[in-house]
Each structure stands twice: as structure tokens, then as C-alpha cells.
């Protein structure tokens, strides 16, 4: 699920400070699908792909600085993908 899938028709995202906020809702929908034992393999693959694509935006929002995922399996999956992103990104400037 992508941000435009959870917002009203005709609205793909809402931007605040240059960040598309529909991404948080899409992340939550994908996280729920990844924990659904009845989800098909195809749906789970799509959810993981979309969830991973949202991680840079959620990092920019600081979501993971404030919230911890409750599901150990989801927390591990997100941490694994975040470490790949952080390892390949240039070093960020220190916050003031």
C-alpha cells in the first residue's frame, strides 16, 4: 500500500515541510498486512516492498526516534532495512 492508497480520492498526499504525510498511514497499513496470517504471499511481498520504500520518508519525519514497533518480527524486519538505508546514506549533519 502506498500513501495515495489511504488518502481521499483525488488527493495523493499531504505535504508538511516537504514530507508526504500519507506515508505514515500507508506504513501502518503495510505493517498490519505483514502481520496478517491470512495474507497471500504476493500481498505480503507487495506490502514489504512498499513498506521499505516508505522508510526514507519515515526516517526524515523522525518516526523511529519517537515510536518503537511492538511486533518483534516487524521491528526486526524494519531494523534490517533501516540499517541498509543508513549504511548506504551519506552521514547526516549533527542536529543543533
Short mmCIF file of N, CA and C in Angstrom, two decimals:
data_model
loop_
_atom_site.label_atom_id
_atom_site.label_comp_id
_atom_site.label_asym_id
_atom_site.label_seq_id
_atom_site.Cartn_x
_atom_site.Cartn_y
_atom_site.Cartn_z
N UNK A 1 0.83 -1.16 0.00
CA UNK A 1 0.00 0.00 0.00
C UNK A 1 0.89 1.24 0.00
N UNK A 2 0.52 2.20 -0.78
CA UNK A 2 1.26 3.44 -0.87
C UNK A 2 0.41 4.57 -0.34
N UNK A 3 1.04 5.71 -0.10
CA UNK A 3 0.34 6.84 0.52
C UNK A 3 -0.95 7.18 -0.22
N UNK A 4 -0.91 7.20 -1.54
CA UNK A 4 -2.10 7.57 -2.30
C UNK A 4 -3.24 6.57 -2.15
N UNK A 5 -2.96 5.38 -1.63
CA UNK A 5 -4.00 4.37 -1.43
C UNK A 5 -4.81 4.59 -0.16
N UNK A 6 -4.34 5.42 0.75
CA UNK A 6 -5.05 5.62 2.02
C UNK A 6 -5.63 7.02 2.18
N UNK A 7 -5.47 7.85 1.17
CA UNK A 7 -5.99 9.21 1.21
C UNK A 7 -7.25 9.32 0.35
N UNK A 8 -8.05 10.38 0.56
CA UNK A 8 -9.27 10.54 -0.23
C UNK A 8 -8.98 10.59 -1.73
N UNK A 9 -9.99 10.22 -2.52
CA UNK A 9 -9.85 10.27 -3.98
C UNK A 9 -9.42 11.66 -4.43
N UNK A 10 -8.53 11.68 -5.38
CA UNK A 10 -8.05 12.92 -5.93
C UNK A 10 -6.94 13.56 -5.12
N UNK A 11 -6.60 12.97 -4.00
CA UNK A 11 -5.52 13.52 -3.16
C UNK A 11 -4.50 12.41 -2.92
N UNK A 12 -3.31 12.58 -3.47
CA UNK A 12 -2.29 11.54 -3.36
C UNK A 12 -1.49 11.65 -2.07
N UNK A 13 -1.33 12.87 -1.54
CA UNK A 13 -0.59 13.05 -0.31
C UNK A 13 -0.80 14.46 0.21
N UNK A 14 -0.46 14.64 1.44
CA UNK A 14 -0.44 15.95 2.06
C UNK A 14 1.00 16.24 2.40
N UNK A 15 1.49 17.41 2.08
CA UNK A 15 2.88 17.74 2.33
C UNK A 15 2.99 18.72 3.49
N UNK A 16 3.86 18.41 4.43
CA UNK A 16 4.20 19.34 5.51
C UNK A 16 5.72 19.38 5.60
N UNK A 17 6.28 20.56 5.45
CA UNK A 17 7.74 20.72 5.45
C UNK A 17 8.41 19.84 4.40
N UNK A 18 7.74 19.68 3.27
CA UNK A 18 8.32 18.92 2.17
C UNK A 18 8.23 17.42 2.31
N UNK A 19 7.49 16.91 3.31
CA UNK A 19 7.41 15.47 3.55
C UNK A 19 5.97 15.01 3.32
N UNK A 20 5.76 13.96 2.48
CA UNK A 20 4.40 13.46 2.26
C UNK A 20 3.88 12.70 3.47
N UNK A 21 2.86 13.25 4.14
CA UNK A 21 2.38 12.67 5.38
C UNK A 21 1.50 11.44 5.20
N UNK A 22 1.00 11.19 4.03
CA UNK A 22 0.24 9.97 3.79
C UNK A 22 1.10 8.74 3.98
N UNK A 23 2.39 8.92 4.03
CA UNK A 23 3.32 7.81 4.18
C UNK A 23 3.16 7.08 5.51
N UNK A 24 2.81 7.79 6.57
CA UNK A 24 2.64 7.15 7.88
C UNK A 24 1.45 6.20 7.84
N UNK A 25 0.35 6.65 7.27
CA UNK A 25 -0.84 5.79 7.17
C UNK A 25 -0.55 4.58 6.29
N UNK A 26 0.15 4.77 5.20
CA UNK A 26 0.50 3.65 4.32
C UNK A 26 1.42 2.67 5.04
N UNK A 27 2.38 3.19 5.80
CA UNK A 27 3.28 2.33 6.56
C UNK A 27 2.48 1.46 7.53
N UNK A 28 1.53 2.06 8.24
CA UNK A 28 0.73 1.30 9.20
C UNK A 28 -0.11 0.23 8.51
N UNK A 29 -0.68 0.56 7.36
CA UNK A 29 -1.47 -0.43 6.62
C UNK A 29 -0.59 -1.60 6.18
N UNK A 30 0.61 -1.29 5.69
CA UNK A 30 1.53 -2.36 5.27
C UNK A 30 1.99 -3.19 6.46
N UNK A 31 2.25 -2.55 7.58
CA UNK A 31 2.68 -3.27 8.78
C UNK A 31 1.59 -4.24 9.24
N UNK A 32 0.34 -3.80 9.20
CA UNK A 32 -0.77 -4.67 9.59
C UNK A 32 -0.89 -5.84 8.63
N UNK A 33 -0.75 -5.59 7.35
CA UNK A 33 -0.84 -6.66 6.37
C UNK A 33 0.28 -7.68 6.57
N UNK A 34 1.48 -7.21 6.88
CA UNK A 34 2.61 -8.13 7.09
C UNK A 34 2.40 -9.03 8.30
N UNK A 35 1.53 -8.64 9.20
CA UNK A 35 1.25 -9.45 10.39
C UNK A 35 -0.02 -10.28 10.25
N UNK A 36 -0.69 -10.19 9.10
CA UNK A 36 -1.94 -10.90 8.86
C UNK A 36 -1.64 -12.32 8.41
N UNK A 37 -1.97 -13.33 9.24
CA UNK A 37 -1.67 -14.71 8.85
C UNK A 37 -2.46 -15.17 7.63
N UNK A 38 -3.52 -14.47 7.28
CA UNK A 38 -4.32 -14.85 6.12
C UNK A 38 -3.90 -14.17 4.83
N UNK A 39 -2.90 -13.32 4.89
CA UNK A 39 -2.45 -12.60 3.69
C UNK A 39 -1.73 -13.56 2.75
N UNK A 40 -1.92 -13.33 1.46
CA UNK A 40 -1.25 -14.16 0.46
C UNK A 40 0.23 -13.77 0.40
N UNK A 41 1.03 -14.67 -0.14
CA UNK A 41 2.46 -14.39 -0.30
C UNK A 41 2.68 -13.17 -1.19
N UNK A 42 1.88 -13.04 -2.24
CA UNK A 42 2.00 -11.90 -3.14
C UNK A 42 1.69 -10.60 -2.42
N UNK A 43 0.63 -10.60 -1.61
CA UNK A 43 0.25 -9.40 -0.86
C UNK A 43 1.33 -9.03 0.14
N UNK A 44 1.91 -10.03 0.77
CA UNK A 44 2.98 -9.76 1.75
C UNK A 44 4.23 -9.22 1.07
N UNK A 45 4.57 -9.74 -0.10
CA UNK A 45 5.73 -9.23 -0.84
C UNK A 45 5.51 -7.78 -1.25
N UNK A 46 4.31 -7.47 -1.72
CA UNK A 46 3.99 -6.09 -2.11
C UNK A 46 4.02 -5.17 -0.90
N UNK A 47 3.48 -5.64 0.23
CA UNK A 47 3.47 -4.83 1.45
C UNK A 47 4.89 -4.55 1.93
N UNK A 48 5.75 -5.56 1.89
CA UNK A 48 7.13 -5.34 2.33
C UNK A 48 7.86 -4.38 1.39
N UNK A 49 7.65 -4.54 0.10
CA UNK A 49 8.29 -3.65 -0.87
C UNK A 49 7.83 -2.20 -0.63
N UNK A 50 6.54 -2.01 -0.44
CA UNK A 50 6.02 -0.66 -0.22
C UNK A 50 6.47 -0.11 1.12
N UNK A 51 6.52 -0.96 2.15
CA UNK A 51 6.98 -0.54 3.47
C UNK A 51 8.43 -0.07 3.40
N UNK A 52 9.26 -0.82 2.73
CA UNK A 52 10.68 -0.46 2.59
C UNK A 52 10.83 0.86 1.83
N UNK A 53 10.01 1.06 0.81
CA UNK A 53 10.08 2.30 0.03
C UNK A 53 9.70 3.52 0.88
N UNK A 54 8.91 3.31 1.93
CA UNK A 54 8.49 4.41 2.80
C UNK A 54 9.52 4.76 3.87
N UNK A 55 10.46 3.89 4.13
CA UNK A 55 11.39 4.10 5.24
C UNK A 55 12.18 5.41 5.17
N UNK A 56 12.68 5.84 4.01
CA UNK A 56 13.41 7.12 3.99
C UNK A 56 12.54 8.30 4.44
N UNK A 57 11.29 8.29 4.04
CA UNK A 57 10.38 9.37 4.46
C UNK A 57 10.13 9.31 5.96
N UNK A 58 9.92 8.12 6.48
CA UNK A 58 9.67 7.97 7.92
C UNK A 58 10.90 8.32 8.74
N UNK A 59 12.07 8.04 8.19
CA UNK A 59 13.32 8.47 8.84
C UNK A 59 13.37 10.00 8.90
N UNK A 60 13.02 10.64 7.77
CA UNK A 60 13.05 12.10 7.71
C UNK A 60 12.06 12.71 8.70
N UNK A 61 10.93 12.05 8.90
CA UNK A 61 9.94 12.51 9.87
C UNK A 61 10.39 12.29 11.30
N UNK A 62 11.35 11.39 11.50
CA UNK A 62 11.80 11.06 12.86
C UNK A 62 10.89 10.08 13.57
N UNK A 63 10.08 9.36 12.82
CA UNK A 63 9.11 8.43 13.41
C UNK A 63 9.76 7.41 14.34
N UNK A 64 10.89 6.87 13.92
CA UNK A 64 11.53 5.81 14.71
C UNK A 64 12.33 6.37 15.89
N UNK A 65 12.49 7.68 15.93
CA UNK A 65 13.10 8.31 17.10
C UNK A 65 12.09 8.44 18.24
N UNK A 66 10.81 8.33 17.90
CA UNK A 66 9.75 8.55 18.88
C UNK A 66 8.99 7.27 19.20
N UNK A 67 8.78 6.42 18.20
CA UNK A 67 7.97 5.22 18.38
C UNK A 67 8.79 3.95 18.17
N UNK A 68 8.44 2.93 18.93
CA UNK A 68 9.05 1.60 18.77
C UNK A 68 7.96 0.64 18.32
N UNK A 69 8.26 -0.16 17.33
CA UNK A 69 7.29 -1.14 16.85
C UNK A 69 7.13 -2.25 17.88
N UNK A 70 5.91 -2.63 18.17
CA UNK A 70 5.63 -3.62 19.21
C UNK A 70 5.91 -5.05 18.75
N UNK A 71 5.67 -5.34 17.50
CA UNK A 71 5.86 -6.68 16.97
C UNK A 71 7.36 -6.94 16.80
N UNK A 72 7.90 -7.96 17.50
CA UNK A 72 9.33 -8.25 17.34
C UNK A 72 9.71 -8.59 15.90
N UNK A 73 8.86 -9.34 15.20
CA UNK A 73 9.18 -9.72 13.82
C UNK A 73 9.20 -8.48 12.92
N UNK A 74 8.22 -7.61 13.07
CA UNK A 74 8.17 -6.39 12.26
C UNK A 74 9.30 -5.45 12.65
N UNK A 75 9.58 -5.35 13.93
CA UNK A 75 10.69 -4.49 14.40
C UNK A 75 12.01 -4.95 13.80
N UNK A 76 12.24 -6.26 13.78
CA UNK A 76 13.48 -6.80 13.21
C UNK A 76 13.56 -6.56 11.70
N UNK A 77 12.43 -6.76 11.01
CA UNK A 77 12.39 -6.54 9.56
C UNK A 77 12.70 -5.08 9.24
N UNK A 78 12.06 -4.16 9.94
CA UNK A 78 12.28 -2.73 9.71
C UNK A 78 13.71 -2.35 10.06
N UNK A 79 14.22 -2.86 11.17
CA UNK A 79 15.60 -2.55 11.58
C UNK A 79 16.60 -3.02 10.54
N UNK A 80 16.36 -4.19 9.98
CA UNK A 80 17.26 -4.73 8.96
C UNK A 80 17.28 -3.81 7.73
N UNK A 81 16.11 -3.38 7.30
CA UNK A 81 16.04 -2.50 6.13
C UNK A 81 16.57 -1.11 6.45
N UNK A 82 16.32 -0.61 7.65
CA UNK A 82 16.84 0.70 8.05
C UNK A 82 18.36 0.70 8.08
N UNK A 83 18.95 -0.38 8.58
CA UNK A 83 20.41 -0.43 8.64
C UNK A 83 21.01 -0.42 7.25
N UNK A 84 20.34 -1.02 6.29
CA UNK A 84 20.80 -0.98 4.91
C UNK A 84 20.72 0.45 4.37
N UNK A 85 19.62 1.13 4.65
CA UNK A 85 19.45 2.51 4.19
C UNK A 85 20.46 3.44 4.83
N UNK A 86 20.61 3.31 6.14
CA UNK A 86 21.52 4.19 6.88
C UNK A 86 22.97 3.93 6.46
N UNK A 87 23.29 2.67 6.22
CA UNK A 87 24.65 2.32 5.81
C UNK A 87 25.01 2.83 4.44
N UNK A 88 23.98 3.03 3.57
CA UNK A 88 24.28 3.50 2.22
C UNK A 88 24.07 4.99 2.05
N UNK A 89 23.55 5.66 3.09
CA UNK A 89 23.30 7.10 3.00
C UNK A 89 24.52 7.87 3.47
N UNK A 90 24.71 9.08 2.93
CA UNK A 90 25.80 9.91 3.42
C UNK A 90 25.52 10.31 4.86
N UNK A 91 26.57 10.58 5.60
CA UNK A 91 26.42 10.96 7.01
C UNK A 91 25.61 12.24 7.12
N UNK A 92 24.68 12.24 8.05
CA UNK A 92 23.85 13.43 8.26
C UNK A 92 24.59 14.42 9.13
N UNK A 93 24.27 15.68 8.93
CA UNK A 93 24.86 16.73 9.76
C UNK A 93 24.28 16.60 11.16
N UNK A 94 25.08 16.87 12.19
CA UNK A 94 24.57 16.80 13.56
C UNK A 94 23.43 17.78 13.76
N UNK A 95 22.44 17.38 14.59
CA UNK A 95 21.34 18.26 14.89
C UNK A 95 21.74 19.26 15.95
N UNK A 96 21.27 20.48 15.79
CA UNK A 96 21.59 21.53 16.76
C UNK A 96 20.72 21.42 17.98
#
